Amino acid sequence: MTGVGRPQRTVPEQTSSEAKTSPLTPVSSMRTFWGLMRAYWFSDRWKEAWTLTLVIAALTTLLSKTGVWLALMLGELTNSVNFYHDAANTAPLRTLLTNAGLVIVLFVLKDAGIAGARSLVSATLHRKWRGWLNSQFNEALLDGNHTHFHAQHGSPSTGTAAPDNIDQRIQESMKAMTGGAIGLAMGVLGVATSLYFIGENLIQSSVEVTGLEFLGGYGTAVLSLLAIATYVPINTWIAVKLGKALERLNVRLQQAEGSYRGELTTFLRRSFHVAASRGEDVQKTMHNRLYSDIDRTWARFNIVTVCYASFEAIHNFMGFRIIAYAPGLVSFIHNKLDLKGYVTGAEMLNQLIGQCSWLIRVMPDIATLRANAQRVTELANAIESVQQPQEFYQQTGRSDFSYATQNPVFGLTIQKLELAHQGEDATPFLSAANLRFRRGEWTFLKGESGCGKTSLIKAINGLWPYGRGTIVFPEGVTNFYAAQEVKLQQVSLRQLVCLPGSENDHSETQVAAALHKAGLGDFIEHLADESREGKIWDQVLSGGQKQKLVVARIILQQPGLLFLDEATGALDPEGKIAFHQAIKDNCPNVTVISVMHEAVPPRSLAGEEFYHSVVAIADGVATKKLLAPSLPRELTTILTQPPRPTEDKWLRFRRLKQK
């Protein structure tokens, strides 16, 4: 990790009301299903959202009305076929062809013209909505609070587990959710408009039913609506039961596939190490184990899906071939309804059953929608829960760090620091009563592996969750955290050097100069490139070159505080000396705190010490001492005594050194 800014919690005191109120994030309103569904329509993009929605609503209404016209024309076509040889029909062929032509025109207008236009507008709404959601979640995750980091430290005991496969949630789940929601909304509107238009026509064309004379002329209309009111709800109840099973399996399948994909991605990143250790068999076993989980879940999912498809086929046959033609049959038999009216009524009922059965048809989509929405709302809840990191970590352990600022003359101060692991009663593994790092001082952290050197640096930067203590930063001083493992993003080389800032913050000459001073001058001509010979920079540069790239960033950024967390681990002895010398020559007055594997810190080629002091960690206690043999007397005095308020002893020492 490089370029981590100073912890956001710079004020050590908060009122109780402030501590209980989490700051709003771009996804604060998306923590529930309906909150997620409506957020876009009440955002700053509401005009765009509502315009597209109203166009879709208008096209859906027109589509339902066209369905009524089509049903009427199908009745006319059936009637022209039935009376083709009737003596009163003077132009049977022309009537038949005219009705057939009108049916074709209405069908093309309905299913190709209006439906096609609605598909295009709904696809546009889908694209816009998904893009907006994607930007909101990215903004919420990638903020100055390091939310993306803290969100991955959740646990069931906090009430918000760490979200797995965040990439899958933001991309696949969000894309499927937005598409499914729009489709379902159009289905609901289609039902409403169809009920209005078709119901109105059924009532107008209704006739009396023998045996049900008390219904008067509304007989066939009542029977039609009663058939729908009985048949559709029963089948919908069955569909809901099957849909819940699909939803559960869908979530489980997403989790299993995400785990398998994540392991594949991790494997490809450590491909060399697997090859070098001949660990292919172990990796293969791991892949087989993860995929077997996918296979078992997929098998159960397929069984439920087939059952649902069979149920839907039976429902369609019964609805379209029997239920739709039953209500008008008695009136047709008793000659109270002619063939044209009977067929027209049946076709209208077909249309209405089809629209009212949308829930049954799309139940698998609803199951998928709810599964995807659950994945997204879980991520929104995880983001919101860590907006006050210290309060978040206090749910699972002791987290009582205080961050403040002071006059930069006094440098960095650490007071009564204790670091622990998760758990209320966890024993501190590292304590530091009082550590001070003066401006321009270079300090070497020394101790056995696992003693807490890296944890100390993380705690100073607000990236260690459990413990307590006070960290006081020099006011107005920027800090830079350089870790051992450097992961490069897929951007241009110039942008990589300019991180954590923008490539517009520095001129090309400045960037090129920083690269040259860091020992990467051969790459200056490729500053504008995002890749080289088909490979991104993370694949092109070796481990040592990546650490030299970090030196270029440091030279360019000119931080006042520099944390080196084994940042020279991939360099040879000469490279480590050059690493330190480049910082010494180009970053005057920088305060350096460094962790290295070496027992003693490196020296310059002239034999001079880079480091002024050492913090030794032994038996869980960090103590600081000066490297006295190599320090001039004046610097020793300055580092061991606090400066007077009226005198900058650093300036005094530099004047004496010049003399």
XYZ file of C-alpha atoms in Angstrom:
659
model
C 0.000 0.000 0.000
C 1.431 3.356 -0.955
C 0.295 6.881 -0.543
C -2.039 6.258 2.387
C -3.097 9.615 3.774
C -3.190 10.696 7.374
C -6.033 9.058 9.347
C -9.282 10.913 8.934
C -9.960 10.907 12.654
C -7.709 13.835 13.507
C -9.860 15.270 16.301
C -9.522 13.218 19.493
C -12.695 14.472 21.137
C -16.266 13.929 19.963
C -19.583 14.716 21.527
C -21.828 11.766 22.290
C -24.328 12.821 19.621
C -21.587 13.067 16.988
C -20.235 9.661 17.946
C -23.632 8.035 17.506
C -24.363 9.607 14.131
C -22.543 8.135 11.148
C -21.814 10.529 8.302
C -23.929 10.119 5.201
C -22.379 8.188 2.326
C -23.452 7.995 -1.321
C -25.140 4.644 -0.517
C -26.797 5.561 2.805
C -30.270 5.377 1.250
C -29.629 1.959 -0.336
C -29.497 -0.233 2.757
C -32.947 -1.763 2.157
C -34.535 -3.321 -0.897
C -36.937 -0.460 -1.579
C -34.342 2.149 -0.692
C -32.045 0.628 -3.301
C -34.858 0.501 -5.864
C -35.864 4.158 -5.580
C -32.510 5.860 -4.914
C -31.807 6.734 -8.573
C -35.208 8.374 -9.055
C -34.622 10.728 -6.120
C -30.995 11.542 -6.892
C -29.434 14.470 -8.730
C -30.206 12.532 -11.926
C -33.967 12.478 -11.268
C -34.866 14.287 -14.502
C -33.105 11.650 -16.579
C -34.647 8.808 -14.572
C -38.217 10.080 -14.648
C -38.107 11.072 -18.348
C -37.069 7.568 -19.387
C -39.616 6.049 -16.979
C -42.504 8.100 -18.356
C -41.587 7.196 -21.939
C -41.585 3.500 -20.958
C -44.950 3.941 -19.213
C -46.459 5.575 -22.317
C -45.172 2.812 -24.588
C -46.434 0.124 -22.177
C -49.905 1.706 -22.152
C -49.921 1.852 -25.930
C -48.772 -1.767 -26.049
C -51.731 -2.861 -23.894
C -54.186 -0.902 -26.040
C -52.705 -2.454 -29.181
C -53.261 -5.871 -27.574
C -56.979 -5.087 -27.379
C -57.041 -4.015 -31.029
C -55.245 -7.206 -32.011
C -57.757 -9.353 -30.103
C -60.656 -7.573 -31.852
C -59.070 -8.106 -35.264
C -58.455 -11.798 -34.501
C -62.167 -12.060 -33.806
C -62.915 -10.342 -37.147
C -60.504 -12.689 -38.959
C -62.121 -15.767 -37.374
C -65.544 -14.437 -38.345
C -64.473 -13.823 -41.978
C -63.209 -17.417 -42.177
C -66.388 -18.788 -40.627
C -68.696 -16.872 -43.032
C -66.465 -17.164 -46.088
C -69.098 -19.218 -47.982
C -72.081 -17.300 -46.656
C -74.332 -16.052 -49.515
C -74.564 -12.636 -47.891
C -70.787 -12.247 -48.053
C -70.322 -10.562 -51.443
C -66.503 -10.174 -51.231
C -65.262 -13.045 -49.047
C -61.672 -13.105 -50.328
C -61.193 -9.346 -49.997
C -62.663 -9.369 -46.472
C -60.482 -12.303 -45.448
C -57.282 -10.765 -46.853
C -58.086 -7.344 -45.404
C -58.630 -8.758 -41.923
C -55.515 -10.958 -42.204
C -53.475 -7.949 -43.330
C -54.731 -5.840 -40.444
C -53.859 -8.649 -38.002
C -50.326 -8.769 -39.423
C -49.961 -4.966 -39.284
C -51.195 -4.822 -35.698
C -48.950 -7.728 -34.728
C -45.869 -6.087 -36.276
C -46.808 -2.721 -34.755
C -47.285 -4.297 -31.339
C -44.418 -6.786 -31.082
C -41.832 -5.143 -33.327
C -42.575 -1.415 -33.358
C -43.916 -0.482 -29.939
C -42.287 -3.362 -28.052
C -38.973 -2.711 -29.862
C -39.054 0.991 -28.996
C -39.852 0.145 -25.372
C -36.955 -2.329 -25.270
C -34.553 0.344 -26.522
C -35.729 2.932 -23.978
C -35.725 0.394 -21.128
C -32.208 -0.733 -22.107
C -31.129 2.920 -21.964
C -32.684 3.275 -18.498
C -30.930 0.058 -17.479
C -27.566 1.416 -18.652
C -28.032 4.792 -16.981
C -29.289 3.351 -13.683
C -26.528 0.775 -13.468
C -23.882 3.390 -14.299
C -25.175 5.690 -11.563
C -25.228 2.894 -8.968
C -21.723 1.840 -9.956
C -20.421 5.393 -9.468
C -22.156 5.723 -6.086
C -20.681 2.503 -4.701
C -17.220 3.286 -6.042
C -17.348 6.726 -4.461
C -18.489 5.241 -1.152
C -15.807 2.541 -1.109
C -12.909 4.678 -2.328
C -13.114 7.585 0.100
C -10.642 9.183 2.479
C -11.985 7.014 5.299
C -10.435 3.925 3.625
C -13.908 2.356 3.669
C -12.858 -0.386 1.238
C -10.247 -1.465 3.807
C -12.403 -1.337 6.941
C -15.422 -2.994 5.277
C -13.414 -6.185 4.837
C -12.852 -6.473 8.599
C -16.464 -7.116 9.554
C -17.529 -10.232 11.428
C -20.836 -11.853 12.434
C -20.350 -10.557 15.988
C -20.561 -6.955 14.719
C -23.871 -7.638 13.003
C -22.292 -6.867 9.624
C -20.169 -9.627 8.173
C -17.369 -8.751 5.785
C -18.891 -8.800 2.264
C -17.404 -11.495 0.071
C -16.633 -10.920 -3.633
C -17.165 -7.166 -3.684
C -16.305 -7.066 -7.396
C -19.105 -9.520 -8.159
C -21.589 -7.509 -6.098
C -20.778 -4.241 -7.880
C -20.704 -5.659 -11.397
C -22.721 -8.856 -11.894
C -25.276 -8.457 -9.090
C -25.911 -4.804 -9.819
C -26.276 -5.351 -13.560
C -28.721 -8.237 -13.160
C -30.650 -6.417 -10.430
C -31.255 -3.239 -12.435
C -32.291 -5.162 -15.544
C -34.623 -7.410 -13.573
C -36.226 -4.518 -11.698
C -37.014 -2.611 -14.878
C -38.540 -5.712 -16.470
C -40.708 -6.362 -13.425
C -41.862 -2.755 -13.251
C -42.931 -2.901 -16.886
C -44.814 -6.114 -16.093
C -46.725 -4.472 -13.233
C -47.674 -1.518 -15.428
C -48.681 -3.914 -18.206
C -51.063 -5.703 -15.833
C -52.662 -2.444 -14.724
C -53.192 -1.104 -18.228
C -54.433 -4.454 -19.539
C -56.937 -4.768 -16.715
C -58.278 -1.352 -17.619
C -58.495 -1.717 -21.402
C -59.433 -5.399 -21.633
C -61.747 -5.267 -18.611
C -63.559 -2.320 -20.176
C -64.042 -4.226 -23.431
C -65.149 -7.415 -21.684
C -67.836 -5.492 -19.839
C -69.034 -3.758 -23.004
C -69.299 -7.058 -24.940
C -70.701 -9.096 -22.032
C -73.960 -11.058 -22.470
C -76.324 -12.985 -20.239
C -75.382 -16.531 -19.143
C -78.077 -19.221 -18.917
C -78.489 -20.257 -15.278
C -76.928 -17.015 -14.061
C -79.659 -14.667 -15.182
C -79.413 -12.702 -11.919
C -76.113 -11.282 -13.255
C -77.978 -9.771 -16.148
C -75.904 -8.661 -19.111
C -72.687 -8.831 -17.112
C -72.712 -12.639 -17.002
C -69.769 -13.469 -19.258
C -67.703 -10.542 -17.885
C -68.215 -11.712 -14.285
C -67.341 -15.309 -15.215
C -64.207 -14.159 -17.037
C -62.957 -12.026 -14.152
C -63.912 -14.746 -11.634
C -61.924 -17.313 -13.617
C -58.858 -15.067 -13.516
C -59.364 -14.190 -9.824
C -59.450 -17.904 -8.951
C -56.935 -19.434 -11.320
C -54.113 -16.879 -11.244
C -53.746 -16.488 -7.420
C -53.576 -20.244 -6.833
C -50.858 -20.651 -9.405
C -49.084 -17.532 -8.151
C -48.926 -19.051 -4.645
C -47.244 -22.151 -6.081
C -44.877 -19.951 -8.056
C -43.910 -17.967 -4.934
C -43.011 -21.159 -3.061
C -40.830 -22.377 -5.901
C -39.396 -18.864 -6.323
C -38.172 -18.727 -2.716
C -36.313 -21.973 -3.226
C -34.761 -20.504 -6.401
C -33.774 -17.347 -4.510
C -31.958 -19.281 -1.771
C -30.124 -21.427 -4.309
C -29.299 -18.381 -6.416
C -27.595 -16.632 -3.494
C -25.684 -19.794 -2.615
C -24.613 -20.283 -6.232
C -23.374 -16.692 -6.437
C -21.316 -17.165 -3.276
C -19.823 -20.432 -4.512
C -18.980 -19.050 -7.947
C -17.498 -15.909 -6.399
C -15.222 -17.960 -4.140
C -14.057 -20.088 -7.052
C -13.418 -17.061 -9.247
C -11.573 -15.291 -6.433
C -9.276 -18.280 -5.953
C -8.556 -18.410 -9.689
C -7.642 -14.717 -9.665
C -5.379 -15.189 -6.633
C -3.764 -18.238 -8.210
C -2.884 -16.354 -11.384
C -1.208 -13.655 -9.301
C 0.957 -16.230 -7.545
C 1.439 -18.426 -10.587
C 5.231 -18.202 -10.392
C 5.290 -19.303 -6.758
C 3.047 -22.283 -7.529
C 5.350 -23.291 -10.383
C 8.526 -22.791 -8.333
C 7.217 -24.898 -5.448
C 5.624 -27.448 -7.801
C 2.348 -26.866 -6.024
C 0.083 -27.645 -8.981
C -1.428 -30.726 -7.311
C -2.323 -28.799 -4.173
C -3.780 -25.965 -6.253
C -5.743 -28.476 -8.328
C -7.202 -30.049 -5.183
C -8.266 -26.607 -3.968
C -9.929 -25.806 -7.296
C -11.766 -29.134 -7.328
C -13.012 -28.579 -3.787
C -14.326 -25.106 -4.564
C -15.932 -26.186 -7.835
C -17.622 -29.169 -6.189
C -19.573 -26.661 -4.080
C -20.709 -24.945 -7.300
C -21.645 -28.296 -8.826
C -23.780 -29.445 -5.877
C -25.623 -26.124 -5.661
C -26.082 -25.963 -9.418
C -27.568 -29.478 -9.458
C -30.203 -28.523 -6.872
C -30.832 -25.250 -8.712
C -31.415 -27.133 -11.986
C -33.916 -29.503 -10.361
C -35.988 -26.612 -8.987
C -35.712 -24.775 -12.326
C -37.022 -27.805 -14.262
C -39.905 -28.190 -11.794
C -40.752 -24.552 -12.277
C -40.615 -24.823 -16.083
C -43.009 -27.826 -15.965
C -45.385 -25.968 -13.659
C -45.322 -22.918 -15.954
C -46.044 -25.044 -19.047
C -49.076 -26.618 -17.381
C -50.267 -23.217 -16.192
C -50.024 -21.748 -19.699
C -51.875 -24.629 -21.353
C -54.699 -24.585 -18.823
C -54.971 -20.809 -18.893
C -54.763 -20.151 -22.625
C -56.586 -23.216 -23.937
C -59.216 -23.991 -21.278
C -59.748 -21.159 -18.776
C -59.824 -18.470 -21.487
C -62.493 -20.277 -23.562
C -64.665 -21.542 -20.669
C -66.536 -18.375 -19.509
C -68.202 -17.674 -22.908
C -68.853 -21.292 -23.853
C -72.296 -21.582 -22.204
C -73.539 -18.399 -23.856
C -72.167 -19.555 -27.227
C -73.909 -22.944 -26.892
C -77.234 -21.230 -26.099
C -76.764 -18.943 -29.084
C -76.581 -15.824 -26.972
C -73.068 -15.170 -28.244
C -71.966 -15.528 -31.854
C -68.647 -17.064 -32.913
C -67.013 -13.686 -33.480
C -67.950 -12.511 -29.986
C -66.930 -15.841 -28.457
C -63.467 -15.864 -30.110
C -62.928 -12.167 -29.424
C -63.819 -12.624 -25.754
C -61.546 -15.673 -25.471
C -58.625 -13.826 -27.086
C -59.122 -10.895 -24.742
C -59.195 -13.250 -21.785
C -56.021 -14.835 -23.122
C -54.390 -11.412 -23.163
C -55.568 -10.701 -19.611
C -54.442 -14.081 -18.252
C -51.076 -13.567 -19.896
C -50.677 -10.136 -18.320
C -51.966 -11.156 -14.893
C -49.692 -14.203 -14.935
C -46.593 -12.021 -15.334
C -45.688 -12.799 -11.724
C -45.683 -16.504 -12.515
C -43.625 -16.042 -15.668
C -41.053 -13.839 -14.021
C -40.843 -15.537 -10.611
C -37.372 -16.922 -11.464
C -36.417 -13.360 -12.380
C -37.871 -12.083 -9.107
C -35.851 -14.696 -7.235
C -32.728 -13.555 -9.070
C -33.631 -9.904 -8.487
C -34.045 -10.371 -4.746
C -30.837 -12.390 -4.549
C -28.899 -9.709 -6.400
C -30.506 -6.897 -4.412
C -29.585 -8.683 -1.195
C -25.944 -8.828 -2.309
C -25.959 -5.102 -3.068
C -27.781 -3.989 0.106
C -25.398 -6.095 2.210
C -22.515 -4.163 0.681
C -24.295 -0.840 1.355
C -24.780 -1.866 4.989
C -21.130 -2.879 5.290
C -20.067 0.506 3.883
C -22.335 2.425 6.234
C -21.285 0.437 9.306
C -17.613 1.453 9.041
C -18.029 5.194 8.597
C -16.917 5.536 12.210
C -14.134 2.910 12.146
C -13.284 3.162 15.822
C -16.884 2.600 16.908
C -17.116 -0.257 14.413
C -14.061 -2.032 15.858
C -15.193 -1.396 19.425
C -17.958 -3.946 18.843
C -15.411 -6.757 18.695
C -12.547 -5.493 20.810
C -10.857 -2.531 22.394
C -10.313 0.338 19.957
C -9.489 3.634 21.582
C -6.996 5.463 19.397
C -6.800 9.239 19.459
C -5.316 11.319 16.640
C -4.335 14.972 16.967
C -1.896 17.531 15.547
C 0.824 19.731 16.957
C 3.396 22.290 15.849
C 5.535 20.661 13.135
C 8.675 21.595 15.089
C 7.829 18.833 17.558
C 7.476 16.163 14.855
C 5.492 12.966 15.476
C 4.614 11.852 19.019
C 3.222 8.521 20.234
C 1.892 8.282 23.785
C 0.725 5.290 25.821
C 0.231 3.093 22.778
C -0.941 -0.510 23.175
C -1.754 -2.825 20.274
C -3.909 -5.932 20.616
C -5.920 -8.386 18.559
C -9.695 -8.854 18.392
C -11.448 -9.526 21.679
C -12.429 -7.401 24.653
C -9.944 -9.144 26.964
C -7.124 -9.508 24.431
C -3.690 -8.971 25.978
C -1.638 -6.248 24.249
C 1.187 -7.681 22.178
C 2.993 -4.355 21.821
C 3.231 -1.268 24.018
C 5.077 2.008 23.659
C 4.931 4.453 26.538
C 6.335 7.511 24.790
C 8.003 7.748 21.371
C 8.996 10.989 19.654
C 10.236 11.367 16.101
C 11.685 14.787 15.366
C 11.610 16.582 12.056
C 14.324 15.208 9.806
C 15.013 12.218 12.054
C 15.468 8.765 10.512
C 14.413 5.885 12.789
C 15.025 2.177 12.254
C 12.467 -0.313 13.725
C 14.195 -3.435 14.935
C 12.852 -6.696 16.325
C 12.177 -10.360 15.648
C 9.643 -11.406 13.011
C 6.111 -11.136 14.356
C 6.988 -8.733 17.155
C 4.702 -6.012 15.784
C 6.892 -3.692 13.714
C 4.469 -3.481 10.803
C 1.514 -3.308 13.202
C 3.082 -0.232 14.806
C 3.333 1.542 11.449
C -0.236 0.557 10.593
C -1.492 1.905 13.913
C 0.228 5.244 13.339
C -1.542 5.464 9.969
C -4.932 4.498 11.387
C -4.915 1.051 9.784
C -4.672 -1.136 12.902
C -8.088 -1.799 14.468
C -7.503 -2.851 18.065
C -5.687 -1.180 20.948
C -5.384 2.289 22.390
C -3.074 5.262 22.520
C -2.517 8.773 21.218
C -0.766 9.655 17.961
C 0.026 13.329 17.438
C 1.005 14.349 13.893
C 2.972 17.424 12.889
C 0.419 19.884 11.607
C 0.338 20.504 7.854
C 2.776 17.694 7.074
C 1.843 15.025 4.519
C 2.776 11.404 5.060
C 3.533 8.517 2.739
C 3.316 4.791 3.518
C 5.435 2.487 1.342
C 4.880 -1.250 1.855
C 6.993 -4.232 0.820
C 4.539 -5.536 -1.774
C 3.743 -3.025 -4.489
C 0.603 -3.601 -6.574
C 0.321 -1.346 -9.620
C -3.022 -0.250 -11.049
C -3.743 -0.441 -14.758
C -2.985 3.178 -15.649
C -0.198 5.002 -17.464
C 3.338 4.983 -16.092
C 3.087 8.716 -15.486
C -0.045 8.227 -13.386
C 1.686 5.442 -11.436
C 4.542 7.782 -10.552
C 2.172 10.605 -9.590
C 0.126 8.504 -7.156
C -1.531 9.270 -4.810
C -2.093 12.530 -6.705
C -3.218 13.142 -10.256
C -0.940 13.130 -13.294
C -1.965 16.757 -13.780
C -0.353 17.722 -10.465
C 3.158 17.477 -11.892
C 4.732 18.330 -15.218
C 6.150 15.642 -17.463
C 9.638 17.028 -16.806
C 9.205 16.632 -13.053
C 7.932 13.066 -13.447
C 10.796 12.163 -15.770
C 13.320 13.668 -13.332
C 11.866 11.655 -10.448
C 12.091 8.441 -12.477
C 15.698 9.198 -13.380
C 16.696 9.893 -9.770
C 15.018 6.649 -8.698
C 17.059 4.624 -11.194
C 14.302 4.010 -13.749
C 15.460 6.411 -16.427
C 15.152 3.746 -19.141
C 11.359 3.949 -18.884
C 10.993 7.716 -19.328
C 9.994 7.414 -22.981
C 7.046 5.200 -21.958
C 5.430 7.653 -19.526
C 2.187 7.880 -21.508
C 1.814 4.102 -21.956
C -0.513 1.923 -19.893
C 1.273 -1.215 -21.022
C 4.399 -2.403 -22.743
C 4.520 -5.241 -25.265
C 0.980 -6.230 -24.348
C 1.619 -6.416 -20.583
C 0.480 -3.972 -17.922
C 3.150 -2.320 -15.748
C 2.414 -4.617 -12.809
C 3.593 -7.484 -15.027
C 6.418 -5.609 -16.737
C 8.288 -4.318 -13.687
C 10.180 -6.630 -11.351
C 9.814 -6.444 -7.583
C 12.929 -4.308 -7.284
C 11.816 -1.968 -10.070
C 8.445 -1.522 -8.394
C 10.215 -0.447 -5.210
C 12.295 1.998 -7.223
C 9.026 3.324 -8.624
C 7.995 4.013 -5.038
C 11.185 6.069 -4.614
C 10.137 8.130 -7.641
C 6.756 8.743 -5.987
C 8.439 9.832 -2.767
C 10.765 12.231 -4.603
C 7.811 13.696 -6.496
C 5.463 13.976 -3.509
C 8.051 15.362 -1.036
C 6.305 13.997 2.094
C 7.173 15.263 5.563
C 6.582 11.835 7.140
C 7.743 8.667 5.416
C 6.934 5.132 6.561
C 9.003 2.371 4.946
C 7.472 -1.016 5.737
C 10.161 -3.367 4.383
C 10.062 -1.212 1.280
C 13.533 -2.396 0.156
C 12.944 -6.131 0.533
C 13.307 -6.826 -3.205
C 16.535 -4.841 -3.613
C 20.134 -6.027 -3.363
C 22.534 -4.295 -0.921
C 23.623 -1.739 -3.525
C 20.006 -1.081 -4.459
C 19.063 -0.517 -0.810
C 21.843 2.036 -0.429
C 20.731 3.787 -3.629
C 17.108 3.719 -2.370
C 18.063 5.504 0.850
C 20.508 7.878 -0.816
C 17.884 9.050 -3.307
C 15.518 9.933 -0.460
C 18.302 11.583 1.565
C 19.412 13.716 -1.378
C 15.969 14.763 -2.596
C 13.767 14.958 0.498
C 15.369 17.313 3.044
C 13.867 17.359 6.540
C 11.738 14.254 5.918
C 11.055 12.155 9.012
C 11.589 8.471 8.203
C 10.358 5.458 10.186
C 11.558 2.237 8.583
C 11.119 -1.502 9.037
C 13.753 -3.795 7.500
C 14.871 -7.390 7.913
C 18.490 -6.351 8.435
C 19.975 -6.477 11.913
C 21.617 -3.111 11.337
C 20.473 -0.326 9.039
C 22.403 0.380 5.827
C 25.008 3.112 5.510
C 25.899 5.332 2.603
C 28.778 4.476 0.254
C 30.869 6.976 2.216
C 30.175 5.046 5.437
C 27.803 7.632 6.908
C 24.693 6.581 8.808
C 21.327 7.173 7.181
C 19.524 6.542 10.470
C 19.769 8.621 13.620
C 17.877 6.371 16.035
C 16.500 2.877 16.499
C 13.256 1.626 18.058
C 13.850 -1.863 19.413
C 10.859 -4.128 20.095
C 11.547 -6.868 22.616
C 9.180 -8.757 24.919
C 6.275 -6.686 23.609
C 7.799 -3.317 24.526
C 9.057 -0.685 22.085
C 11.922 1.466 23.308
C 13.880 4.084 21.447
C 17.557 4.884 21.601
C 19.956 6.996 19.576
C 22.684 5.619 17.392
C 25.025 7.714 19.532
C 28.435 6.655 18.133
C 27.611 8.023 14.709
C 25.743 11.164 15.784
C 27.274 14.583 16.109
C 26.981 16.038 19.582
C 24.701 18.873 18.474
C 22.149 16.476 16.836
C 22.213 14.224 19.910
C 21.292 17.205 22.082
C 18.469 18.224 19.765
C 16.967 14.708 19.585
C 17.040 14.124 23.332
C 15.720 17.502 24.467
C 12.479 19.222 23.441
C 12.985 22.507 21.584
C 12.253 25.785 23.253
C 9.100 27.549 22.017
C 11.138 30.488 20.761
C 13.943 28.563 19.112
C 14.026 26.101 16.207
C 16.979 23.895 17.161
C 16.918 22.136 13.827
C 17.808 25.409 12.160
C 20.460 25.999 14.798
C 22.044 22.624 14.170
C 22.074 23.126 10.413
C 23.824 26.485 10.840
C 26.427 24.884 13.095
C 26.913 22.053 10.621
C 27.479 24.525 7.778
C 30.134 26.297 9.878
